[in-house]
Amino acid sequence: MIFAANNTPAMTDNNLRDVKNYSIVFNTICRLAAVHGGAAAWDIDSCSRNFSIRIEEASVIKELVEINSSMMKEYCSLVRNAHPAVYSSLVQEMIDLTEAAFSEELTLKDIAEKLNHSSNYLSMKFKKETGKPFSEFLLEIRLRYAKELLSGTNLPIAAVAEESGIPDNNYFSRIFRQREKLTPREYRKKKQKENFG
C-alpha cells in the first residue's frame, strides 16, 4: 500500500483496487471483533469467505460501499445470535415447540392448545418479549431452513417449499423473493457459485 508524507494511505491510480483493499481490511477487523464477541468460528469463517468473494467480484466502488454496510450488519448479527436473549419460560416453550414443528401445519392456536393458554395472550406476550409477531417468527424459521435446503441439496423448489412448511409453491417463491431479493432458483445458483466456484 502507498502512504502519503503524513503516513496516511494515499489513493493510487486504481481507486477501485484501493477501496477493495480497504474493504478486505474492514472484513478482517469485523472478523476479529466477532471472535471477541463470542460468535461461532464456523459462522465467522463462512461470513468472512462470502464477503471476501463479494469484495473481489465488485466492479464499482458504490457496490463496495454497500458490501461494507452489510458486512457490519452481518457480523453484528453473528455476535447477537451467539448471545441469545433470555425469554420467560412460556415464550421459550413457544419457541421450542415452533422450532420442533415448523415444517408441519402449525398455527399459534396449535401452540396455545398445547400450552393451555389463549392465543391472544400468547400473541401479546410473544411480541412483547421478542419484538415480532409469532407469524413472522415462524416464517423466518421456515425461510432459514429453506435457504439451507437450497444451498445444500438438489431438491426441487416445490419440495424445498414443502419441507420448509410452506406447501404453496407460488406463495413460497413470492415471499422468498420479497425477503431475499432473489428467486429460490437464483439463490441456489448464487450459493452453489460461492461454495464451488
PDB file of N, CA and C in Angstrom, residues 35-128:
ATOM      1  N   VAL A  35     -14.982 -12.563  16.673  1.00  0.00           N
ATOM      2  CA  VAL A  35     -14.297 -13.573  17.506  1.00  0.00           C
ATOM      3  C   VAL A  35     -14.342 -13.145  18.966  1.00  0.00           C
ATOM      4  N   HIS A  36     -13.987 -11.888  19.225  1.00  0.00           N
ATOM      5  CA  HIS A  36     -14.015 -11.369  20.605  1.00  0.00           C
ATOM      6  C   HIS A  36     -15.436 -11.305  21.154  1.00  0.00           C
ATOM      7  N   GLY A  37     -16.415 -11.167  20.262  1.00  0.00           N
ATOM      8  CA  GLY A  37     -17.815 -11.111  20.688  1.00  0.00           C
ATOM      9  C   GLY A  37     -18.421 -12.475  20.967  1.00  0.00           C
ATOM     10  N   GLY A  38     -17.657 -13.542  20.688  1.00  0.00           N
ATOM     11  CA  GLY A  38     -18.124 -14.885  21.022  1.00  0.00           C
ATOM     12  C   GLY A  38     -18.914 -15.592  19.940  1.00  0.00           C
ATOM     13  N   ALA A  39     -18.889 -15.067  18.710  1.00  0.00           N
ATOM     14  CA  ALA A  39     -19.603 -15.732  17.611  1.00  0.00           C
ATOM     15  C   ALA A  39     -18.920 -17.059  17.284  1.00  0.00           C
ATOM     16  N   ALA A  40     -19.682 -17.987  16.724  1.00  0.00           N
ATOM     17  CA  ALA A  40     -19.154 -19.314  16.394  1.00  0.00           C
ATOM     18  C   ALA A  40     -18.130 -19.222  15.266  1.00  0.00           C
ATOM     19  N   ALA A  41     -17.023 -19.967  15.418  1.00  0.00           N
ATOM     20  CA  ALA A  41     -15.933 -19.927  14.441  1.00  0.00           C
ATOM     21  C   ALA A  41     -16.412 -20.301  13.042  1.00  0.00           C
ATOM     22  N   TRP A  42     -17.269 -21.315  12.950  1.00  0.00           N
ATOM     23  CA  TRP A  42     -17.782 -21.754  11.640  1.00  0.00           C
ATOM     24  C   TRP A  42     -18.546 -20.619  10.961  1.00  0.00           C
ATOM     25  N   ASP A  43     -19.395 -19.939  11.719  1.00  0.00           N
ATOM     26  CA  ASP A  43     -20.181 -18.840  11.155  1.00  0.00           C
ATOM     27  C   ASP A  43     -19.283 -17.685  10.722  1.00  0.00           C
ATOM     28  N   ILE A  44     -18.272 -17.402  11.535  1.00  0.00           N
ATOM     29  CA  ILE A  44     -17.341 -16.316  11.206  1.00  0.00           C
ATOM     30  C   ILE A  44     -16.597 -16.638   9.914  1.00  0.00           C
ATOM     31  N   ASP A  45     -16.097 -17.869   9.803  1.00  0.00           N
ATOM     32  CA  ASP A  45     -15.360 -18.275   8.599  1.00  0.00           C
ATOM     33  C   ASP A  45     -16.234 -18.162   7.357  1.00  0.00           C
ATOM     34  N   SER A  46     -17.469 -18.636   7.470  1.00  0.00           N
ATOM     35  CA  SER A  46     -18.391 -18.597   6.338  1.00  0.00           C
ATOM     36  C   SER A  46     -18.682 -17.153   5.925  1.00  0.00           C
ATOM     37  N   CYS A  47     -18.941 -16.315   6.909  1.00  0.00           N
ATOM     38  CA  CYS A  47     -19.240 -14.901   6.662  1.00  0.00           C
ATOM     39  C   CYS A  47     -18.043 -14.217   6.005  1.00  0.00           C
ATOM     40  N   SER A  48     -16.860 -14.444   6.555  1.00  0.00           N
ATOM     41  CA  SER A  48     -15.642 -13.829   6.044  1.00  0.00           C
ATOM     42  C   SER A  48     -15.366 -14.257   4.608  1.00  0.00           C
ATOM     43  N   ARG A  49     -15.530 -15.544   4.346  1.00  0.00           N
ATOM     44  CA  ARG A  49     -15.297 -16.074   2.998  1.00  0.00           C
ATOM     45  C   ARG A  49     -16.277 -15.458   1.996  1.00  0.00           C
ATOM     46  N   ASN A  50     -17.553 -15.393   2.374  1.00  0.00           N
ATOM     47  CA  ASN A  50     -18.565 -14.816   1.484  1.00  0.00           C
ATOM     48  C   ASN A  50     -18.262 -13.358   1.155  1.00  0.00           C
ATOM     49  N   PHE A  51     -17.864 -12.589   2.173  1.00  0.00           N
ATOM     50  CA  PHE A  51     -17.564 -11.177   1.909  1.00  0.00           C
ATOM     51  C   PHE A  51     -16.285 -11.011   1.098  1.00  0.00           C
ATOM     52  N   SER A  52     -15.301 -11.883   1.313  1.00  0.00           N
ATOM     53  CA  SER A  52     -14.072 -11.816   0.508  1.00  0.00           C
ATOM     54  C   SER A  52     -14.389 -12.012  -0.969  1.00  0.00           C
ATOM     55  N   ILE A  53     -15.260 -12.972  -1.254  1.00  0.00           N
ATOM     56  CA  ILE A  53     -15.662 -13.237  -2.640  1.00  0.00           C
ATOM     57  C   ILE A  53     -16.401 -12.033  -3.211  1.00  0.00           C
ATOM     58  N   ARG A  54     -17.349 -11.513  -2.438  1.00  0.00           N
ATOM     59  CA  ARG A  54     -18.131 -10.367  -2.919  1.00  0.00           C
ATOM     60  C   ARG A  54     -17.248  -9.144  -3.171  1.00  0.00           C
ATOM     61  N   ILE A  55     -16.260  -8.945  -2.307  1.00  0.00           N
ATOM     62  CA  ILE A  55     -15.349  -7.801  -2.476  1.00  0.00           C
ATOM     63  C   ILE A  55     -14.579  -7.933  -3.786  1.00  0.00           C
ATOM     64  N   GLU A  56     -14.019  -9.102  -4.026  1.00  0.00           N
ATOM     65  CA  GLU A  56     -13.225  -9.300  -5.243  1.00  0.00           C
ATOM     66  C   GLU A  56     -14.077  -9.243  -6.501  1.00  0.00           C
ATOM     67  N   GLU A  57     -15.350  -9.636  -6.403  1.00  0.00           N
ATOM     68  CA  GLU A  57     -16.222  -9.618  -7.579  1.00  0.00           C
ATOM     69  C   GLU A  57     -16.822  -8.239  -7.855  1.00  0.00           C
ATOM     70  N   ALA A  58     -16.717  -7.323  -6.891  1.00  0.00           N
ATOM     71  CA  ALA A  58     -17.302  -5.989  -7.071  1.00  0.00           C
ATOM     72  C   ALA A  58     -16.647  -5.277  -8.258  1.00  0.00           C
ATOM     73  N   SER A  59     -17.454  -4.585  -9.034  1.00  0.00           N
ATOM     74  CA  SER A  59     -16.918  -3.913 -10.227  1.00  0.00           C
ATOM     75  C   SER A  59     -16.968  -2.386 -10.138  1.00  0.00           C
ATOM     76  N   VAL A  60     -17.684  -1.871  -9.124  1.00  0.00           N
ATOM     77  CA  VAL A  60     -17.744  -0.420  -8.926  1.00  0.00           C
ATOM     78  C   VAL A  60     -17.633  -0.098  -7.442  1.00  0.00           C
ATOM     79  N   ILE A  61     -17.171   1.087  -7.134  1.00  0.00           N
ATOM     80  CA  ILE A  61     -16.962   1.498  -5.743  1.00  0.00           C
ATOM     81  C   ILE A  61     -18.273   1.533  -4.969  1.00  0.00           C
ATOM     82  N   LYS A  62     -19.346   1.954  -5.618  1.00  0.00           N
ATOM     83  CA  LYS A  62     -20.649   2.013  -4.944  1.00  0.00           C
ATOM     84  C   LYS A  62     -21.040   0.638  -4.394  1.00  0.00           C
ATOM     85  N   GLU A  63     -20.743  -0.402  -5.143  1.00  0.00           N
ATOM     86  CA  GLU A  63     -21.042  -1.766  -4.716  1.00  0.00           C
ATOM     87  C   GLU A  63     -20.247  -2.121  -3.449  1.00  0.00           C
ATOM     88  N   LEU A  64     -19.005  -1.666  -3.398  1.00  0.00           N
ATOM     89  CA  LEU A  64     -18.167  -1.937  -2.223  1.00  0.00           C
ATOM     90  C   LEU A  64     -18.686  -1.206  -0.986  1.00  0.00           C
ATOM     91  N   VAL A  65     -19.200  -0.008  -1.177  1.00  0.00           N
ATOM     92  CA  VAL A  65     -19.787   0.746  -0.060  1.00  0.00           C
ATOM     93  C   VAL A  65     -20.965  -0.030   0.516  1.00  0.00           C
ATOM     94  N   GLU A  66     -21.804  -0.577  -0.365  1.00  0.00           N
ATOM     95  CA  GLU A  66     -22.956  -1.366   0.085  1.00  0.00           C
ATOM     96  C   GLU A  66     -22.504  -2.653   0.773  1.00  0.00           C
ATOM     97  N   ILE A  67     -21.449  -3.284   0.251  1.00  0.00           N
ATOM     98  CA  ILE A  67     -20.920  -4.508   0.855  1.00  0.00           C
ATOM     99  C   ILE A  67     -20.421  -4.209   2.267  1.00  0.00           C
ATOM    100  N   ASN A  68     -19.700  -3.111   2.437  1.00  0.00           N
ATOM    101  CA  ASN A  68     -19.169  -2.749   3.764  1.00  0.00           C
ATOM    102  C   ASN A  68     -20.285  -2.502   4.767  1.00  0.00           C
ATOM    103  N   SER A  69     -21.369  -1.902   4.286  1.00  0.00           N
ATOM    104  CA  SER A  69     -22.504  -1.652   5.166  1.00  0.00           C
ATOM    105  C   SER A  69     -23.148  -2.963   5.609  1.00  0.00           C
ATOM    106  N   SER A  70     -23.373  -3.872   4.662  1.00  0.00           N
ATOM    107  CA  SER A  70     -23.993  -5.149   5.029  1.00  0.00           C
ATOM    108  C   SER A  70     -23.031  -6.025   5.822  1.00  0.00           C
ATOM    109  N   MET A  71     -21.730  -5.837   5.606  1.00  0.00           N
ATOM    110  CA  MET A  71     -20.727  -6.598   6.354  1.00  0.00           C
ATOM    111  C   MET A  71     -20.852  -6.333   7.850  1.00  0.00           C
ATOM    112  N   MET A  72     -20.946  -5.064   8.213  1.00  0.00           N
ATOM    113  CA  MET A  72     -21.055  -4.712   9.619  1.00  0.00           C
ATOM    114  C   MET A  72     -22.319  -5.316  10.233  1.00  0.00           C
ATOM    115  N   LYS A  73     -23.425  -5.228   9.494  1.00  0.00           N
ATOM    116  CA  LYS A  73     -24.695  -5.766   9.999  1.00  0.00           C
ATOM    117  C   LYS A  73     -24.615  -7.273  10.206  1.00  0.00           C
ATOM    118  N   GLU A  74     -24.012  -7.988   9.251  1.00  0.00           N
ATOM    119  CA  GLU A  74     -23.955  -9.458   9.357  1.00  0.00           C
ATOM    120  C   GLU A  74     -23.059  -9.913  10.502  1.00  0.00           C
ATOM    121  N   TYR A  75     -21.913  -9.276  10.670  1.00  0.00           N
ATOM    122  CA  TYR A  75     -21.033  -9.654  11.781  1.00  0.00           C
ATOM    123  C   TYR A  75     -21.697  -9.341  13.127  1.00  0.00           C
ATOM    124  N   CYS A  76     -22.384  -8.205  13.203  1.00  0.00           N
ATOM    125  CA  CYS A  76     -23.110  -7.870  14.441  1.00  0.00           C
ATOM    126  C   CYS A  76     -24.192  -8.906  14.719  1.00  0.00           C
ATOM    127  N   SER A  77     -24.844  -9.361  13.669  1.00  0.00           N
ATOM    128  CA  SER A  77     -25.876 -10.382  13.817  1.00  0.00           C
ATOM    129  C   SER A  77     -25.285 -11.691  14.348  1.00  0.00           C
ATOM    130  N   LEU A  78     -24.093 -12.052  13.895  1.00  0.00           N
ATOM    131  CA  LEU A  78     -23.432 -13.270  14.394  1.00  0.00           C
ATOM    132  C   LEU A  78     -23.184 -13.175  15.897  1.00  0.00           C
ATOM    133  N   VAL A  79     -22.734 -12.009  16.334  1.00  0.00           N
ATOM    134  CA  VAL A  79     -22.455 -11.819  17.765  1.00  0.00           C
ATOM    135  C   VAL A  79     -23.746 -11.843  18.565  1.00  0.00           C
ATOM    136  N   ARG A  80     -24.787 -11.165  18.031  1.00  0.00           N
ATOM    137  CA  ARG A  80     -26.086 -11.161  18.708  1.00  0.00           C
ATOM    138  C   ARG A  80     -26.634 -12.573  18.854  1.00  0.00           C
ATOM    139  N   ASN A  81     -26.523 -13.371  17.789  1.00  0.00           N
ATOM    140  CA  ASN A  81     -27.038 -14.740  17.815  1.00  0.00           C
ATOM    141  C   ASN A  81     -26.238 -15.638  18.747  1.00  0.00           C
ATOM    142  N   ALA A  82     -24.993 -15.269  19.001  1.00  0.00           N
ATOM    143  CA  ALA A  82     -24.158 -16.059  19.922  1.00  0.00           C
ATOM    144  C   ALA A  82     -24.592 -15.841  21.375  1.00  0.00           C
ATOM    145  N   HIS A  83     -25.301 -14.757  21.604  1.00  0.00           N
ATOM    146  CA  HIS A  83     -25.782 -14.439  22.952  1.00  0.00           C
ATOM    147  C   HIS A  83     -27.290 -14.247  22.897  1.00  0.00           C
ATOM    148  N   PRO A  84     -28.015 -15.351  22.742  1.00  0.00           N
ATOM    149  CA  PRO A  84     -29.468 -15.220  22.586  1.00  0.00           C
ATOM    150  C   PRO A  84     -30.132 -14.550  23.789  1.00  0.00           C
ATOM    151  N   ALA A  85     -31.204 -13.860  23.482  1.00  0.00           N
ATOM    152  CA  ALA A  85     -31.948 -13.187  24.546  1.00  0.00           C
ATOM    153  C   ALA A  85     -32.559 -14.226  25.486  1.00  0.00           C
ATOM    154  N   VAL A  86     -32.745 -13.815  26.711  1.00  0.00           N
ATOM    155  CA  VAL A  86     -33.366 -14.699  27.695  1.00  0.00           C
ATOM    156  C   VAL A  86     -34.854 -14.355  27.757  1.00  0.00           C
ATOM    157  N   TYR A  87     -35.669 -15.357  27.480  1.00  0.00           N
ATOM    158  CA  TYR A  87     -37.113 -15.154  27.479  1.00  0.00           C
ATOM    159  C   TYR A  87     -37.742 -15.828  28.699  1.00  0.00           C
ATOM    160  N   SER A  88     -38.968 -15.467  28.969  1.00  0.00           N
ATOM    161  CA  SER A  88     -39.719 -16.145  30.025  1.00  0.00           C
ATOM    162  C   SER A  88     -39.867 -17.609  29.635  1.00  0.00           C
ATOM    163  N   SER A  89     -40.142 -18.459  30.609  1.00  0.00           N
ATOM    164  CA  SER A  89     -40.260 -19.891  30.317  1.00  0.00           C
ATOM    165  C   SER A  89     -41.396 -20.163  29.333  1.00  0.00           C
ATOM    166  N   LEU A  90     -42.458 -19.369  29.396  1.00  0.00           N
ATOM    167  CA  LEU A  90     -43.588 -19.571  28.491  1.00  0.00           C
ATOM    168  C   LEU A  90     -43.196 -19.264  27.047  1.00  0.00           C
ATOM    169  N   VAL A  91     -42.554 -18.138  26.835  1.00  0.00           N
ATOM    170  CA  VAL A  91     -42.136 -17.771  25.474  1.00  0.00           C
ATOM    171  C   VAL A  91     -41.069 -18.741  24.971  1.00  0.00           C
ATOM    172  N   GLN A  92     -40.173 -19.169  25.850  1.00  0.00           N
ATOM    173  CA  GLN A  92     -39.160 -20.144  25.434  1.00  0.00           C
ATOM    174  C   GLN A  92     -39.811 -21.464  25.016  1.00  0.00           C
ATOM    175  N   GLU A  93     -40.862 -21.854  25.724  1.00  0.00           N
ATOM    176  CA  GLU A  93     -41.616 -23.062  25.329  1.00  0.00           C
ATOM    177  C   GLU A  93     -42.240 -22.881  23.951  1.00  0.00           C
ATOM    178  N   MET A  94     -42.777 -21.699  23.687  1.00  0.00           N
ATOM    179  CA  MET A  94     -43.347 -21.411  22.372  1.00  0.00           C
ATOM    180  C   MET A  94     -42.280 -21.542  21.287  1.00  0.00           C
ATOM    181  N   ILE A  95     -41.109 -20.986  21.561  1.00  0.00           N
ATOM    182  CA  ILE A  95     -40.000 -21.053  20.598  1.00  0.00           C
ATOM    183  C   ILE A  95     -39.582 -22.498  20.366  1.00  0.00           C
ATOM    184  N   ASP A  96     -39.437 -23.261  21.448  1.00  0.00           N
ATOM    185  CA  ASP A  96     -39.020 -24.668  21.327  1.00  0.00           C
ATOM    186  C   ASP A  96     -40.025 -25.487  20.535  1.00  0.00           C
ATOM    187  N   LEU A  97     -41.319 -25.306  20.837  1.00  0.00           N
ATOM    188  CA  LEU A  97     -42.361 -26.041  20.115  1.00  0.00           C
ATOM    189  C   LEU A  97     -42.369 -25.665  18.625  1.00  0.00           C
ATOM    190  N   THR A  98     -42.172 -24.400  18.354  1.00  0.00           N
ATOM    191  CA  THR A  98     -42.175 -23.919  16.971  1.00  0.00           C
ATOM    192  C   THR A  98     -40.980 -24.472  16.207  1.00  0.00           C
ATOM    193  N   GLU A  99     -39.806 -24.436  16.816  1.00  0.00           N
ATOM    194  CA  GLU A  99     -38.605 -24.943  16.148  1.00  0.00           C
ATOM    195  C   GLU A  99     -38.687 -26.447  15.912  1.00  0.00           C
ATOM    196  N   ALA A 100     -39.409 -27.150  16.767  1.00  0.00           N
ATOM    197  CA  ALA A 100     -39.539 -28.600  16.623  1.00  0.00           C
ATOM    198  C   ALA A 100     -40.569 -28.991  15.569  1.00  0.00           C
ATOM    199  N   ALA A 101     -41.524 -28.098  15.277  1.00  0.00           N
ATOM    200  CA  ALA A 101     -42.634 -28.489  14.388  1.00  0.00           C
ATOM    201  C   ALA A 101     -42.880 -27.496  13.252  1.00  0.00           C
ATOM    202  N   PHE A 102     -41.906 -26.660  12.933  1.00  0.00           N
ATOM    203  CA  PHE A 102     -42.129 -25.603  11.931  1.00  0.00           C
ATOM    204  C   PHE A 102     -42.480 -26.151  10.547  1.00  0.00           C
ATOM    205  N   SER A 103     -42.022 -27.373  10.234  1.00  0.00           N
ATOM    206  CA  SER A 103     -42.281 -27.915   8.896  1.00  0.00           C
ATOM    207  C   SER A 103     -43.691 -28.502   8.770  1.00  0.00           C
ATOM    208  N   GLU A 104     -44.392 -28.589   9.892  1.00  0.00           N
ATOM    209  CA  GLU A 104     -45.760 -29.101   9.872  1.00  0.00           C
ATOM    210  C   GLU A 104     -46.741 -27.932   9.718  1.00  0.00           C
ATOM    211  N   GLU A 105     -48.011 -28.268   9.551  1.00  0.00           N
ATOM    212  CA  GLU A 105     -49.029 -27.223   9.536  1.00  0.00           C
ATOM    213  C   GLU A 105     -49.169 -26.734  10.970  1.00  0.00           C
ATOM    214  N   LEU A 106     -48.704 -25.539  11.234  1.00  0.00           N
ATOM    215  CA  LEU A 106     -48.604 -25.051  12.611  1.00  0.00           C
ATOM    216  C   LEU A 106     -49.161 -23.644  12.709  1.00  0.00           C
ATOM    217  N   THR A 107     -49.975 -23.410  13.729  1.00  0.00           N
ATOM    218  CA  THR A 107     -50.521 -22.077  13.961  1.00  0.00           C
ATOM    219  C   THR A 107     -50.325 -21.717  15.430  1.00  0.00           C
ATOM    220  N   LEU A 108     -50.536 -20.461  15.730  1.00  0.00           N
ATOM    221  CA  LEU A 108     -50.460 -20.017  17.120  1.00  0.00           C
ATOM    222  C   LEU A 108     -51.535 -20.717  17.953  1.00  0.00           C
ATOM    223  N   LYS A 109     -52.660 -20.989  17.338  1.00  0.00           N
ATOM    224  CA  LYS A 109     -53.735 -21.689  18.041  1.00  0.00           C
ATOM    225  C   LYS A 109     -53.273 -23.085  18.484  1.00  0.00           C
ATOM    226  N   ASP A 110     -52.521 -23.782  17.621  1.00  0.00           N
ATOM    227  CA  ASP A 110     -51.978 -25.102  17.985  1.00  0.00           C
ATOM    228  C   ASP A 110     -51.057 -24.999  19.197  1.00  0.00           C
ATOM    229  N   ILE A 111     -50.206 -23.991  19.183  1.00  0.00           N
ATOM    230  CA  ILE A 111     -49.273 -23.777  20.293  1.00  0.00           C
ATOM    231  C   ILE A 111     -50.053 -23.451  21.566  1.00  0.00           C
ATOM    232  N   ALA A 112     -51.056 -22.596  21.431  1.00  0.00           N
ATOM    233  CA  ALA A 112     -51.865 -22.189  22.588  1.00  0.00           C
ATOM    234  C   ALA A 112     -52.551 -23.396  23.230  1.00  0.00           C
ATOM    235  N   GLU A 113     -53.070 -24.301  22.401  1.00  0.00           N
ATOM    236  CA  GLU A 113     -53.726 -25.502  22.937  1.00  0.00           C
ATOM    237  C   GLU A 113     -52.733 -26.383  23.703  1.00  0.00           C
ATOM    238  N   LYS A 114     -51.530 -26.518  23.174  1.00  0.00           N
ATOM    239  CA  LYS A 114     -50.520 -27.345  23.847  1.00  0.00           C
ATOM    240  C   LYS A 114     -50.088 -26.743  25.180  1.00  0.00           C
ATOM    241  N   LEU A 115     -50.082 -25.406  25.238  1.00  0.00           N
ATOM    242  CA  LEU A 115     -49.606 -24.732  26.451  1.00  0.00           C
ATOM    243  C   LEU A 115     -50.739 -24.296  27.382  1.00  0.00           C
ATOM    244  N   ASN A 116     -51.974 -24.597  27.004  1.00  0.00           N
ATOM    245  CA  ASN A 116     -53.145 -24.250  27.834  1.00  0.00           C
ATOM    246  C   ASN A 116     -53.253 -22.756  28.127  1.00  0.00           C
ATOM    247  N   HIS A 117     -53.084 -21.958  27.080  1.00  0.00           N
ATOM    248  CA  HIS A 117     -53.252 -20.505  27.182  1.00  0.00           C
ATOM    249  C   HIS A 117     -54.061 -20.044  25.979  1.00  0.00           C
ATOM    250  N   SER A 118     -54.593 -18.844  26.066  1.00  0.00           N
ATOM    251  CA  SER A 118     -55.337 -18.309  24.926  1.00  0.00           C
ATOM    252  C   SER A 118     -54.355 -17.807  23.863  1.00  0.00           C
ATOM    253  N   SER A 119     -54.792 -17.869  22.622  1.00  0.00           N
ATOM    254  CA  SER A 119     -53.962 -17.384  21.509  1.00  0.00           C
ATOM    255  C   SER A 119     -53.646 -15.904  21.668  1.00  0.00           C
ATOM    256  N   ASN A 120     -54.647 -15.126  22.089  1.00  0.00           N
ATOM    257  CA  ASN A 120     -54.444 -13.678  22.248  1.00  0.00           C
ATOM    258  C   ASN A 120     -53.375 -13.373  23.288  1.00  0.00           C
ATOM    259  N   TYR A 121     -53.420 -14.074  24.411  1.00  0.00           N
ATOM    260  CA  TYR A 121     -52.432 -13.847  25.465  1.00  0.00           C
ATOM    261  C   TYR A 121     -51.027 -14.202  24.969  1.00  0.00           C
ATOM    262  N   LEU A 122     -50.899 -15.370  24.320  1.00  0.00           N
ATOM    263  CA  LEU A 122     -49.591 -15.795  23.817  1.00  0.00           C
ATOM    264  C   LEU A 122     -49.071 -14.849  22.743  1.00  0.00           C
ATOM    265  N   SER A 123     -49.964 -14.388  21.879  1.00  0.00           N
ATOM    266  CA  SER A 123     -49.574 -13.460  20.821  1.00  0.00           C
ATOM    267  C   SER A 123     -48.989 -12.180  21.410  1.00  0.00           C
ATOM    268  N   MET A 124     -49.687 -11.632  22.405  1.00  0.00           N
ATOM    269  CA  MET A 124     -49.246 -10.396  23.049  1.00  0.00           C
ATOM    270  C   MET A 124     -47.914 -10.609  23.772  1.00  0.00           C
ATOM    271  N   LYS A 125     -47.795 -11.709  24.518  1.00  0.00           N
ATOM    272  CA  LYS A 125     -46.582 -11.988  25.289  1.00  0.00           C
ATOM    273  C   LYS A 125     -45.386 -12.237  24.371  1.00  0.00           C
ATOM    274  N   PHE A 126     -45.625 -12.985  23.286  1.00  0.00           N
ATOM    275  CA  PHE A 126     -44.550 -13.300  22.350  1.00  0.00           C
ATOM    276  C   PHE A 126     -44.000 -12.025  21.702  1.00  0.00           C
ATOM    277  N   LYS A 127     -44.907 -11.172  21.250  1.00  0.00           N
ATOM    278  CA  LYS A 127     -44.468  -9.941  20.590  1.00  0.00           C
ATOM    279  C   LYS A 127     -43.755  -9.008  21.567  1.00  0.00           C
ATOM    280  N   LYS A 128     -44.242  -8.954  22.790  1.00  0.00           N
ATOM    281  CA  LYS A 128     -43.627  -8.078  23.789  1.00  0.00           C
ATOM    282  C   LYS A 128     -42.190  -8.502  24.078  1.00  0.00           C
TER     283      LYS A 128
END
